[in-house]
Every structure is written in structure tokens, then in C-alpha cells.
PDB file of C-alpha atoms in Angstrom:
ATOM      1  CA  UNK A   1       0.000   0.000   0.000  1.00 33.00           C
ATOM      2  CA  UNK A   2       1.382   3.414  -1.023  1.00 40.00           C
ATOM      3  CA  UNK A   3       1.685   5.875   1.861  1.00 50.00           C
ATOM      4  CA  UNK A   4      -0.151   9.094   1.132  1.00 71.00           C
ATOM      5  CA  UNK A   5       1.591  12.399   1.732  1.00 81.00           C
ATOM      6  CA  UNK A   6       0.263  14.272   4.715  1.00 95.00           C
ATOM      7  CA  UNK A   7      -1.399  17.566   3.836  1.00 98.00           C
ATOM      8  CA  UNK A   8      -0.587  20.922   5.423  1.00 99.00           C
ATOM      9  CA  UNK A   9      -2.681  24.005   4.647  1.00 99.00           C
ATOM     10  CA  UNK A  10      -0.837  27.275   5.302  1.00 99.00           C
ATOM     11  CA  UNK A  11      -2.685  30.576   4.990  1.00 99.00           C
ATOM     12  CA  UNK A  12      -0.656  33.679   4.279  1.00 97.00           C
ATOM     13  CA  UNK A  13       2.005  31.547   2.609  1.00 98.00           C
ATOM     14  CA  UNK A  14       3.151  33.953  -0.090  1.00 96.00           C
ATOM     15  CA  UNK A  15       5.535  35.841   2.210  1.00 94.00           C
ATOM     16  CA  UNK A  16       6.856  36.213   5.745  1.00 94.00           C
ATOM     17  CA  UNK A  17       6.302  33.577   8.396  1.00 95.00           C
ATOM     18  CA  UNK A  18       3.756  31.768   6.253  1.00 97.00           C
ATOM     19  CA  UNK A  19       6.200  31.216   3.411  1.00 97.00           C
ATOM     20  CA  UNK A  20       8.805  29.992   5.897  1.00 97.00           C
ATOM     21  CA  UNK A  21       6.272  27.531   7.347  1.00 98.00           C
ATOM     22  CA  UNK A  22       5.270  26.294   3.902  1.00 98.00           C
ATOM     23  CA  UNK A  23       8.898  25.855   2.886  1.00 97.00           C
ATOM     24  CA  UNK A  24       9.777  23.932   6.056  1.00 97.00           C
ATOM     25  CA  UNK A  25       6.793  21.599   5.780  1.00 98.00           C
ATOM     26  CA  UNK A  26       7.499  20.919   2.095  1.00 97.00           C
ATOM     27  CA  UNK A  27      11.122  20.137   2.933  1.00 96.00           C
ATOM     28  CA  UNK A  28       9.838  17.587   5.449  1.00 96.00           C
ATOM     29  CA  UNK A  29       7.887  15.861   2.680  1.00 95.00           C
ATOM     30  CA  UNK A  30       4.431  17.257   3.342  1.00 97.00           C
ATOM     31  CA  UNK A  31       2.038  18.154   0.573  1.00 97.00           C
ATOM     32  CA  UNK A  32       1.570  21.896   1.040  1.00 98.00           C
ATOM     33  CA  UNK A  33      -1.453  23.941   0.043  1.00 98.00           C
ATOM     34  CA  UNK A  34      -0.685  27.609   0.607  1.00 98.00           C
ATOM     35  CA  UNK A  35      -2.827  30.704   0.275  1.00 98.00           C
ATOM     36  CA  UNK A  36      -2.319  34.397  -0.314  1.00 98.00           C
ATOM     37  CA  UNK A  37      -3.925  37.440  -1.890  1.00 96.00           C
ATOM     38  CA  UNK A  38      -1.378  38.537  -4.496  1.00 96.00           C
ATOM     39  CA  UNK A  39      -1.152  36.266  -7.579  1.00 97.00           C
ATOM     40  CA  UNK A  40       2.390  37.335  -8.474  1.00 97.00           C
ATOM     41  CA  UNK A  41       3.767  36.737  -4.984  1.00 96.00           C
ATOM     42  CA  UNK A  42       1.951  33.397  -4.858  1.00 97.00           C
ATOM     43  CA  UNK A  43       3.578  32.283  -8.108  1.00 97.00           C
ATOM     44  CA  UNK A  44       7.036  33.329  -6.911  1.00 96.00           C
ATOM     45  CA  UNK A  45       6.560  31.600  -3.551  1.00 96.00           C
ATOM     46  CA  UNK A  46       5.287  28.396  -5.157  1.00 95.00           C
ATOM     47  CA  UNK A  47       8.296  28.193  -7.478  1.00 94.00           C
ATOM     48  CA  UNK A  48      10.741  29.009  -4.673  1.00 94.00           C
ATOM     49  CA  UNK A  49       9.302  26.425  -2.286  1.00 95.00           C
ATOM     50  CA  UNK A  50       9.139  23.709  -4.931  1.00 92.00           C
ATOM     51  CA  UNK A  51      12.753  24.372  -5.928  1.00 92.00           C
ATOM     52  CA  UNK A  52      14.033  24.234  -2.345  1.00 92.00           C
ATOM     53  CA  UNK A  53      11.948  21.206  -1.367  1.00 91.00           C
ATOM     54  CA  UNK A  54      13.163  18.777  -4.038  1.00 84.00           C
ATOM     55  CA  UNK A  55       9.951  18.859  -6.018  1.00 78.00           C
ATOM     56  CA  UNK A  56       7.584  18.318  -3.087  1.00 86.00           C
ATOM     57  CA  UNK A  57       3.961  18.904  -4.109  1.00 94.00           C
ATOM     58  CA  UNK A  58       3.091  22.566  -3.515  1.00 96.00           C
ATOM     59  CA  UNK A  59      -0.082  24.322  -4.611  1.00 97.00           C
ATOM     60  CA  UNK A  60      -0.860  27.986  -4.024  1.00 98.00           C
ATOM     61  CA  UNK A  61      -4.433  29.288  -3.979  1.00 98.00           C
ATOM     62  CA  UNK A  62      -5.538  32.904  -4.137  1.00 98.00           C
ATOM     63  CA  UNK A  63      -7.858  33.950  -1.304  1.00 98.00           C
ATOM     64  CA  UNK A  64      -8.728  37.046   0.710  1.00 98.00           C
ATOM     65  CA  UNK A  65      -9.609  35.859   4.202  1.00 98.00           C
ATOM     66  CA  UNK A  66     -10.940  39.267   5.226  1.00 97.00           C
ATOM     67  CA  UNK A  67     -13.952  38.296   3.110  1.00 98.00           C
ATOM     68  CA  UNK A  68     -16.202  35.519   4.372  1.00 98.00           C
ATOM     69  CA  UNK A  69     -17.011  34.676   0.785  1.00 98.00           C
ATOM     70  CA  UNK A  70     -13.289  34.302   0.161  1.00 98.00           C
ATOM     71  CA  UNK A  71     -12.901  31.976   3.142  1.00 98.00           C
ATOM     72  CA  UNK A  72     -15.854  29.853   2.052  1.00 98.00           C
ATOM     73  CA  UNK A  73     -14.559  29.635  -1.517  1.00 98.00           C
ATOM     74  CA  UNK A  74     -11.082  28.732  -0.284  1.00 99.00           C
ATOM     75  CA  UNK A  75     -12.498  25.819   1.694  1.00 99.00           C
ATOM     76  CA  UNK A  76     -14.197  24.583  -1.470  1.00 99.00           C
ATOM     77  CA  UNK A  77     -10.996  24.973  -3.479  1.00 99.00           C
ATOM     78  CA  UNK A  78      -9.026  23.001  -0.887  1.00 99.00           C
ATOM     79  CA  UNK A  79     -11.661  20.255  -0.807  1.00 98.00           C
ATOM     80  CA  UNK A  80     -11.337  19.982  -4.590  1.00 98.00           C
ATOM     81  CA  UNK A  81      -7.617  19.224  -4.174  1.00 98.00           C
ATOM     82  CA  UNK A  82      -7.651  16.819  -1.220  1.00 98.00           C
ATOM     83  CA  UNK A  83     -10.012  14.762   0.915  1.00 98.00           C
ATOM     84  CA  UNK A  84      -7.965  15.321   4.082  1.00 98.00           C
ATOM     85  CA  UNK A  85      -6.088  18.033   5.967  1.00 99.00           C
ATOM     86  CA  UNK A  86      -3.580  16.920   8.597  1.00 99.00           C
ATOM     87  CA  UNK A  87      -2.343  20.378   9.555  1.00 99.00           C
ATOM     88  CA  UNK A  88      -4.051  23.747   9.317  1.00 99.00           C
ATOM     89  CA  UNK A  89      -1.872  26.795   9.933  1.00 99.00           C
ATOM     90  CA  UNK A  90      -4.149  29.808  10.414  1.00 99.00           C
ATOM     91  CA  UNK A  91      -1.330  32.225   9.747  1.00 98.00           C
ATOM     92  CA  UNK A  92      -2.769  34.934   7.483  1.00 95.00           C
ATOM     93  CA  UNK A  93      -3.449  38.255   9.163  1.00 92.00           C
ATOM     94  CA  UNK A  94      -2.453  41.870   9.243  1.00 90.00           C
ATOM     95  CA  UNK A  95      -2.854  45.327  10.689  1.00 90.00           C
ATOM     96  CA  UNK A  96      -4.494  48.450   9.277  1.00 90.00           C
ATOM     97  CA  UNK A  97      -3.763  52.092  10.095  1.00 90.00           C
ATOM     98  CA  UNK A  98      -7.415  53.181  10.027  1.00 94.00           C
ATOM     99  CA  UNK A  99     -10.957  51.848  10.104  1.00 97.00           C
ATOM    100  CA  UNK A 100     -11.609  49.893   6.906  1.00 96.00           C
ATOM    101  CA  UNK A 101     -14.905  48.147   6.219  1.00 97.00           C
ATOM    102  CA  UNK A 102     -15.001  45.228   3.793  1.00 97.00           C
ATOM    103  CA  UNK A 103     -17.535  44.947   0.985  1.00 97.00           C
ATOM    104  CA  UNK A 104     -19.392  42.527   3.267  1.00 98.00           C
ATOM    105  CA  UNK A 105     -19.779  45.170   5.986  1.00 97.00           C
ATOM    106  CA  UNK A 106     -17.199  43.850   8.454  1.00 98.00           C
ATOM    107  CA  UNK A 107     -14.219  45.636   9.987  1.00 98.00           C
ATOM    108  CA  UNK A 108     -11.321  44.438   7.849  1.00 96.00           C
ATOM    109  CA  UNK A 109      -8.799  43.875  10.642  1.00 96.00           C
ATOM    110  CA  UNK A 110     -11.042  41.630  12.747  1.00 97.00           C
ATOM    111  CA  UNK A 111     -12.441  39.918   9.667  1.00 98.00           C
ATOM    112  CA  UNK A 112      -9.004  39.024   8.319  1.00 97.00           C
ATOM    113  CA  UNK A 113      -7.413  38.119  11.628  1.00 98.00           C
ATOM    114  CA  UNK A 114     -10.296  36.104  13.044  1.00 98.00           C
ATOM    115  CA  UNK A 115     -13.630  35.773  11.255  1.00 99.00           C
ATOM    116  CA  UNK A 116     -12.220  34.523   7.950  1.00 98.00           C
ATOM    117  CA  UNK A 117      -9.954  31.942   9.634  1.00 99.00           C
ATOM    118  CA  UNK A 118     -12.836  30.985  11.955  1.00 99.00           C
ATOM    119  CA  UNK A 119     -15.098  30.227   8.982  1.00 99.00           C
ATOM    120  CA  UNK A 120     -12.328  28.500   7.011  1.00 99.00           C
ATOM    121  CA  UNK A 121     -11.557  26.223   9.951  1.00 99.00           C
ATOM    122  CA  UNK A 122     -15.200  25.299  10.389  1.00 98.00           C
ATOM    123  CA  UNK A 123     -15.542  24.481   6.693  1.00 99.00           C
ATOM    124  CA  UNK A 124     -12.368  22.358   6.763  1.00 99.00           C
ATOM    125  CA  UNK A 125     -13.374  20.343   9.832  1.00 99.00           C
ATOM    126  CA  UNK A 126     -14.674  17.418   7.722  1.00 99.00           C
ATOM    127  CA  UNK A 127     -11.227  17.116   6.099  1.00 99.00           C
ATOM    128  CA  UNK A 128      -9.456  17.435   9.448  1.00 99.00           C
ATOM    129  CA  UNK A 129     -11.724  14.767  10.937  1.00 99.00           C
ATOM    130  CA  UNK A 130     -11.040  12.519   7.941  1.00 98.00           C
ATOM    131  CA  UNK A 131      -7.293  12.804   8.561  1.00 98.00           C
ATOM    132  CA  UNK A 132      -7.759  12.084  12.267  1.00 98.00           C
ATOM    133  CA  UNK A 133      -9.377   8.726  11.494  1.00 97.00           C
ATOM    134  CA  UNK A 134      -6.072   7.076  10.553  1.00 95.00           C
ATOM    135  CA  UNK A 135      -3.655   9.079  12.728  1.00 96.00           C
ATOM    136  CA  UNK A 136      -2.703   8.799  16.410  1.00 97.00           C
ATOM    137  CA  UNK A 137      -4.628  11.106  18.722  1.00 97.00           C
ATOM    138  CA  UNK A 138      -3.237  14.622  18.492  1.00 98.00           C
ATOM    139  CA  UNK A 139      -1.437  14.134  15.182  1.00 98.00           C
ATOM    140  CA  UNK A 140      -3.954  16.354  13.385  1.00 99.00           C
ATOM    141  CA  UNK A 141      -3.430  19.943  14.494  1.00 99.00           C
ATOM    142  CA  UNK A 142      -4.759  23.464  14.040  1.00 99.00           C
ATOM    143  CA  UNK A 143      -2.136  26.128  14.753  1.00 99.00           C
ATOM    144  CA  UNK A 144      -2.983  29.829  14.968  1.00 99.00           C
ATOM    145  CA  UNK A 145      -0.320  32.496  14.547  1.00 98.00           C
ATOM    146  CA  UNK A 146      -1.065  34.933  17.363  1.00 98.00           C
ATOM    147  CA  UNK A 147       1.056  37.640  19.021  1.00 96.00           C
ATOM    148  CA  UNK A 148       1.954  38.985  22.420  1.00 96.00           C
ATOM    149  CA  UNK A 149      -0.422  41.811  21.462  1.00 95.00           C
ATOM    150  CA  UNK A 150      -3.057  39.362  22.693  1.00 97.00           C
ATOM    151  CA  UNK A 151      -1.705  39.909  26.206  1.00 98.00           C
ATOM    152  CA  UNK A 152      -1.982  43.699  26.128  1.00 97.00           C
ATOM    153  CA  UNK A 153      -5.708  44.271  26.602  1.00 97.00           C
ATOM    154  CA  UNK A 154      -7.461  43.713  29.937  1.00 97.00           C
ATOM    155  CA  UNK A 155     -10.894  42.992  28.495  1.00 97.00           C
ATOM    156  CA  UNK A 156     -12.819  42.221  25.334  1.00 98.00           C
ATOM    157  CA  UNK A 157     -16.208  43.697  24.473  1.00 98.00           C
ATOM    158  CA  UNK A 158     -18.056  40.601  23.322  1.00 98.00           C
ATOM    159  CA  UNK A 159     -20.967  42.783  22.209  1.00 98.00           C
ATOM    160  CA  UNK A 160     -18.656  44.716  19.868  1.00 98.00           C
ATOM    161  CA  UNK A 161     -15.651  42.553  19.032  1.00 98.00           C
ATOM    162  CA  UNK A 162     -15.006  44.686  15.944  1.00 98.00           C
ATOM    163  CA  UNK A 163     -14.499  47.735  18.197  1.00 97.00           C
ATOM    164  CA  UNK A 164     -16.765  49.808  15.968  1.00 97.00           C
ATOM    165  CA  UNK A 165     -18.029  52.016  18.792  1.00 96.00           C
ATOM    166  CA  UNK A 166     -14.540  53.155  19.829  1.00 94.00           C
ATOM    167  CA  UNK A 167     -12.219  52.090  17.036  1.00 96.00           C
ATOM    168  CA  UNK A 168      -8.457  52.409  17.176  1.00 95.00           C
ATOM    169  CA  UNK A 169      -6.029  50.441  14.992  1.00 95.00           C
ATOM    170  CA  UNK A 170      -3.983  49.271  17.968  1.00 94.00           C
ATOM    171  CA  UNK A 171      -6.997  48.038  19.925  1.00 95.00           C
ATOM    172  CA  UNK A 172      -8.367  46.328  16.820  1.00 96.00           C
ATOM    173  CA  UNK A 173      -5.110  44.472  16.268  1.00 95.00           C
ATOM    174  CA  UNK A 174      -4.813  43.413  19.916  1.00 96.00           C
ATOM    175  CA  UNK A 175      -8.408  42.175  19.859  1.00 98.00           C
ATOM    176  CA  UNK A 176      -7.775  40.188  16.687  1.00 98.00           C
ATOM    177  CA  UNK A 177      -4.695  38.551  18.164  1.00 98.00           C
ATOM    178  CA  UNK A 178      -6.529  37.770  21.411  1.00 98.00           C
ATOM    179  CA  UNK A 179      -9.185  36.191  19.205  1.00 99.00           C
ATOM    180  CA  UNK A 180      -6.534  33.836  17.775  1.00 99.00           C
ATOM    181  CA  UNK A 181      -5.725  32.570  21.275  1.00 99.00           C
ATOM    182  CA  UNK A 182      -9.363  32.368  22.376  1.00 99.00           C
ATOM    183  CA  UNK A 183     -10.150  30.499  19.156  1.00 99.00           C
ATOM    184  CA  UNK A 184      -7.479  27.876  19.844  1.00 99.00           C
ATOM    185  CA  UNK A 185      -8.856  27.342  23.352  1.00 99.00           C
ATOM    186  CA  UNK A 186     -12.440  27.146  22.066  1.00 99.00           C
ATOM    187  CA  UNK A 187     -11.443  24.626  19.393  1.00 99.00           C
ATOM    188  CA  UNK A 188      -9.692  22.509  22.007  1.00 98.00           C
ATOM    189  CA  UNK A 189     -12.891  22.437  24.058  1.00 98.00           C
ATOM    190  CA  UNK A 190     -15.144  21.595  21.134  1.00 98.00           C
ATOM    191  CA  UNK A 191     -12.900  19.013  19.473  1.00 98.00           C
ATOM    192  CA  UNK A 192     -11.923  17.185  22.666  1.00 96.00           C
ATOM    193  CA  UNK A 193     -11.926  13.438  22.082  1.00 95.00           C
ATOM    194  CA  UNK A 194     -11.795  13.715  18.281  1.00 98.00           C
ATOM    195  CA  UNK A 195      -8.025  13.348  17.959  1.00 97.00           C
ATOM    196  CA  UNK A 196      -7.557  16.966  16.810  1.00 99.00           C
ATOM    197  CA  UNK A 197      -5.656  19.531  18.884  1.00 99.00           C
ATOM    198  CA  UNK A 198      -5.412  23.310  18.557  1.00 99.00           C
ATOM    199  CA  UNK A 199      -2.780  25.757  19.781  1.00 99.00           C
ATOM    200  CA  UNK A 200      -1.851  29.425  19.357  1.00 99.00           C
ATOM    201  CA  UNK A 201       1.725  30.658  18.945  1.00 98.00           C
ATOM    202  CA  UNK A 202       3.393  34.027  19.529  1.00 97.00           C
ATOM    203  CA  UNK A 203       6.164  34.093  16.880  1.00 94.00           C
ATOM    204  CA  UNK A 204       7.980  37.133  18.254  1.00 92.00           C
ATOM    205  CA  UNK A 205       8.911  40.244  16.278  1.00 82.00           C
ATOM    206  CA  UNK A 206       9.908  39.167  12.784  1.00 64.00           C
ATOM    207  CA  UNK A 207      11.835  40.973  10.070  1.00 54.00           C
ATOM    208  CA  UNK A 208       9.157  40.923   7.364  1.00 46.00           C
ATOM    209  CA  UNK A 209       6.756  43.299   5.617  1.00 52.00           C
ATOM    210  CA  UNK A 210       4.097  42.695   8.287  1.00 50.00           C
ATOM    211  CA  UNK A 211       4.091  46.259   9.663  1.00 50.00           C
ATOM    212  CA  UNK A 212       3.936  47.935   6.240  1.00 46.00           C
ATOM    213  CA  UNK A 213       0.244  48.861   6.642  1.00 50.00           C
ATOM    214  CA  UNK A 214       0.393  49.585  10.375  1.00 49.00           C
ATOM    215  CA  UNK A 215      -0.067  53.081  11.864  1.00 54.00           C
ATOM    216  CA  UNK A 216       3.001  55.324  11.667  1.00 53.00           C
ATOM    217  CA  UNK A 217       3.672  55.157  15.413  1.00 54.00           C
ATOM    218  CA  UNK A 218       3.541  51.351  15.335  1.00 50.00           C
ATOM    219  CA  UNK A 219       5.950  51.276  12.395  1.00 44.00           C
ATOM    220  CA  UNK A 220       8.296  53.589  14.300  1.00 46.00           C
ATOM    221  CA  UNK A 221       8.220  51.364  17.396  1.00 51.00           C
ATOM    222  CA  UNK A 222       8.772  48.255  15.292  1.00 45.00           C
ATOM    223  CA  UNK A 223      11.990  49.688  13.868  1.00 47.00           C
ATOM    224  CA  UNK A 224      13.484  49.625  17.355  1.00 52.00           C
ATOM    225  CA  UNK A 225      12.685  45.964  17.963  1.00 55.00           C
ATOM    226  CA  UNK A 226      15.238  43.174  17.778  1.00 58.00           C
ATOM    227  CA  UNK A 227      13.628  41.170  14.994  1.00 61.00           C
ATOM    228  CA  UNK A 228      14.069  37.499  14.199  1.00 77.00           C
ATOM    229  CA  UNK A 229      14.341  36.092  10.700  1.00 91.00           C
ATOM    230  CA  UNK A 230      11.205  34.749   9.051  1.00 91.00           C
ATOM    231  CA  UNK A 231      12.504  31.200   9.531  1.00 93.00           C
ATOM    232  CA  UNK A 232      13.127  31.820  13.230  1.00 93.00           C
ATOM    233  CA  UNK A 233       9.662  33.331  13.585  1.00 94.00           C
ATOM    234  CA  UNK A 234       8.183  30.210  12.014  1.00 95.00           C
ATOM    235  CA  UNK A 235      10.287  27.836  14.115  1.00 96.00           C
ATOM    236  CA  UNK A 236       7.867  27.197  16.987  1.00 98.00           C
ATOM    237  CA  UNK A 237       4.941  26.738  14.605  1.00 98.00           C
ATOM    238  CA  UNK A 238       6.883  24.245  12.485  1.00 98.00           C
ATOM    239  CA  UNK A 239       8.138  22.422  15.584  1.00 98.00           C
ATOM    240  CA  UNK A 240       4.710  22.328  17.212  1.00 99.00           C
ATOM    241  CA  UNK A 241       3.207  20.864  14.040  1.00 98.00           C
ATOM    242  CA  UNK A 242       4.828  17.476  14.645  1.00 96.00           C
ATOM    243  CA  UNK A 243       6.485  17.525  18.081  1.00 98.00           C
ATOM    244  CA  UNK A 244       5.079  15.139  20.728  1.00 98.00           C
ATOM    245  CA  UNK A 245       4.543  18.182  22.957  1.00 98.00           C
ATOM    246  CA  UNK A 246       1.855  19.377  20.560  1.00 97.00           C
ATOM    247  CA  UNK A 247      -0.228  16.257  21.130  1.00 97.00           C
ATOM    248  CA  UNK A 248       0.378  16.119  24.878  1.00 97.00           C
ATOM    249  CA  UNK A 249      -1.737  19.220  25.528  1.00 97.00           C
ATOM    250  CA  UNK A 250      -4.532  21.155  23.863  1.00 98.00           C
ATOM    251  CA  UNK A 251      -5.608  24.774  23.610  1.00 98.00           C
ATOM    252  CA  UNK A 252      -2.181  26.110  24.554  1.00 98.00           C
ATOM    253  CA  UNK A 253      -0.339  29.354  23.893  1.00 99.00           C
ATOM    254  CA  UNK A 254       3.339  28.949  22.935  1.00 98.00           C
ATOM    255  CA  UNK A 255       6.493  31.004  22.459  1.00 98.00           C
ATOM    256  CA  UNK A 256       9.986  29.745  21.611  1.00 97.00           C
ATOM    257  CA  UNK A 257       8.967  26.085  21.844  1.00 98.00           C
ATOM    258  CA  UNK A 258       7.574  26.482  25.358  1.00 98.00           C
ATOM    259  CA  UNK A 259       4.158  27.155  26.901  1.00 98.00           C
ATOM    260  CA  UNK A 260       3.502  30.832  27.637  1.00 98.00           C
ATOM    261  CA  UNK A 261       0.920  32.252  30.027  1.00 98.00           C
ATOM    262  CA  UNK A 262      -1.939  33.704  27.952  1.00 98.00           C
ATOM    263  CA  UNK A 263      -4.167  36.658  28.665  1.00 99.00           C
ATOM    264  CA  UNK A 264      -6.240  35.847  31.763  1.00 99.00           C
ATOM    265  CA  UNK A 265      -9.389  36.091  29.635  1.00 99.00           C
ATOM    266  CA  UNK A 266      -8.384  32.852  27.888  1.00 99.00           C
ATOM    267  CA  UNK A 267      -8.663  30.987  31.197  1.00 98.00           C
ATOM    268  CA  UNK A 268     -12.293  32.097  31.674  1.00 98.00           C
ATOM    269  CA  UNK A 269     -14.460  29.302  30.235  1.00 98.00           C
ATOM    270  CA  UNK A 270     -17.540  31.535  30.094  1.00 99.00           C
ATOM    271  CA  UNK A 271     -15.694  34.137  28.015  1.00 99.00           C
ATOM    272  CA  UNK A 272     -14.304  31.474  25.674  1.00 99.00           C
ATOM    273  CA  UNK A 273     -17.769  30.007  25.124  1.00 99.00           C
ATOM    274  CA  UNK A 274     -19.425  33.390  24.578  1.00 99.00           C
ATOM    275  CA  UNK A 275     -16.604  34.411  22.234  1.00 99.00           C
ATOM    276  CA  UNK A 276     -17.397  31.382  20.059  1.00 99.00           C
ATOM    277  CA  UNK A 277     -21.110  32.155  20.076  1.00 99.00           C
ATOM    278  CA  UNK A 278     -20.579  35.802  19.117  1.00 99.00           C
ATOM    279  CA  UNK A 279     -18.201  34.779  16.320  1.00 99.00           C
ATOM    280  CA  UNK A 280     -20.867  32.480  14.917  1.00 98.00           C
ATOM    281  CA  UNK A 281     -23.465  35.252  15.178  1.00 98.00           C
ATOM    282  CA  UNK A 282     -21.292  37.673  13.220  1.00 98.00           C
ATOM    283  CA  UNK A 283     -20.755  35.127  10.476  1.00 98.00           C
ATOM    284  CA  UNK A 284     -24.444  34.207  10.319  1.00 98.00           C
ATOM    285  CA  UNK A 285     -25.423  37.894  10.228  1.00 96.00           C
ATOM    286  CA  UNK A 286     -23.313  38.282   7.099  1.00 93.00           C
ATOM    287  CA  UNK A 287     -24.825  35.399   5.194  1.00 84.00           C
ATOM    288  CA  UNK A 288     -22.547  32.492   6.143  1.00 80.00           C
TER     289      UNK A 288
END
């Protein structure tokens, strides 16, 4: 019987940490399905990864995860390529310097950092569950790229997670990154016993184009940070994808290959549950 290549889906794979993740997984022999918004960067990344991974199967798909329609279509496109997903890296995200509303009527920062990945993950659950059927418990994993920005806010307004009433770019970004950690914990709760685990990872400050659309003061502060390479930023995510430590726990928050204490809100089961419910309401209210 021919062993099938394991499948890793990496969002935001056309540059930065995502491209480093995709490259590392391809070099380990995984079939990689990457996503991004810019067709030219996707084509360059696909060729680069394939060349450095000895011809490992790599497919890049165009998708804008700030649009729920884009997330739903991406799930369909992935399902047309494979009947299983062993690893899902929810890595795509970003930061805006002002309030931007998508064509679907959602705040772009929160939509791209959380709601799109939330919907994509839900739509890919059948493929993740299919992979879990023939793998040891915990081998199938969902990994969210978060940030220590998730630790910087003392509360979250679950009635206005988009921060529309009192919007600021910094608060919006921190809320979106907290959502990544809350989402991992909520997934762990809901998928318990199914052989699928979920974790969030703070990659550290990385020398990439991530801050290019951030507010001017954030860009100025970022220039003073000691930044890691893209490969170093991806290291914990790549390690956690297959390390035994990833299967030994669930719903964790990691930094530099070690557990990190999350925002205290993540430890509140009532907040985690309500966060999930409000995320579903937002998606349903916008036709998904």
C-alpha cells in the first residue's frame, strides 16, 4: 500500500512567516497547500518552495480571508484538491492604520485576523476529521499564529468585538490577536476526544513586511525591535506541528517552543464560550 503524503494548509504563505512555514513543511515531505492574496507573490513563492523542497507537491491558492465569501470559496478549493487536511496553519493576518470596512460590511482587521480563519476552519473540519481517522490522537493539528499583542488588553467587548463604537487600529489588532488565542482554546474544548488539537503561537517580532500597513507610530516602534528572521519566527509553529509536545496538551499558547501564560481572559471558560457564540453570530449575520 502506497503511503499518502500528509497535507498541510498554510494561509498567508506567499511571504513572511507563512512562506517559511510552507517551505519547512514541504522540505519535510508534506504536501503543502498555501494561500495568499497577491497572484504574483503566490507564483514566486510556489516556485521558490518547490525548488528548495526537491519537487515536493506545492499548490498555491488565491484567497482574501478578510472576506467571508473568500474563506468559504477557499475551503471549497481546498476540498477539490484533497479529501484530508492533517495540519491547518491559520497564519494569514495583518494590521491596518485606520478603520476599513469590507464589501461585506465587516471591519477588515477583525475579519481578516479572526472571522475569515474561523469560517475556514469550520468548513475544513470534515477534512481534518477525515485525517484524524487514521492518525494517532493529536497528530492532526490546528495552529494559529497569534502575538503577544493578545496579552496587552485587559478585556474584550463581546458585544462589539469589531471595536466599531470606539475604534483604534492598535486596539483592533490586539483584539484580533486575542481572538486567535481564544479560538485555539475554544477549538480545544469543542474538538476534545476527536483526535484533533489546537494551539496558538506568539512568533515574536519578525523581520518581514508585516508592519507595512500599520499606523506610523507602530511602524516607528517596530523599527526599534530586535527582529528574528522569518525562519526563526516560524520555528515554533513548524516544531509544534509534529512535536510530541503538541499532542500532549490542547488549547495552549506557545512562544519559543515552550508554553507561555496567555491573557487571563483565555482561562475564563464563560468568556471562551461566549466568544465562540458571538463569532458564529457575526458570520451568520453576514450570510454564512
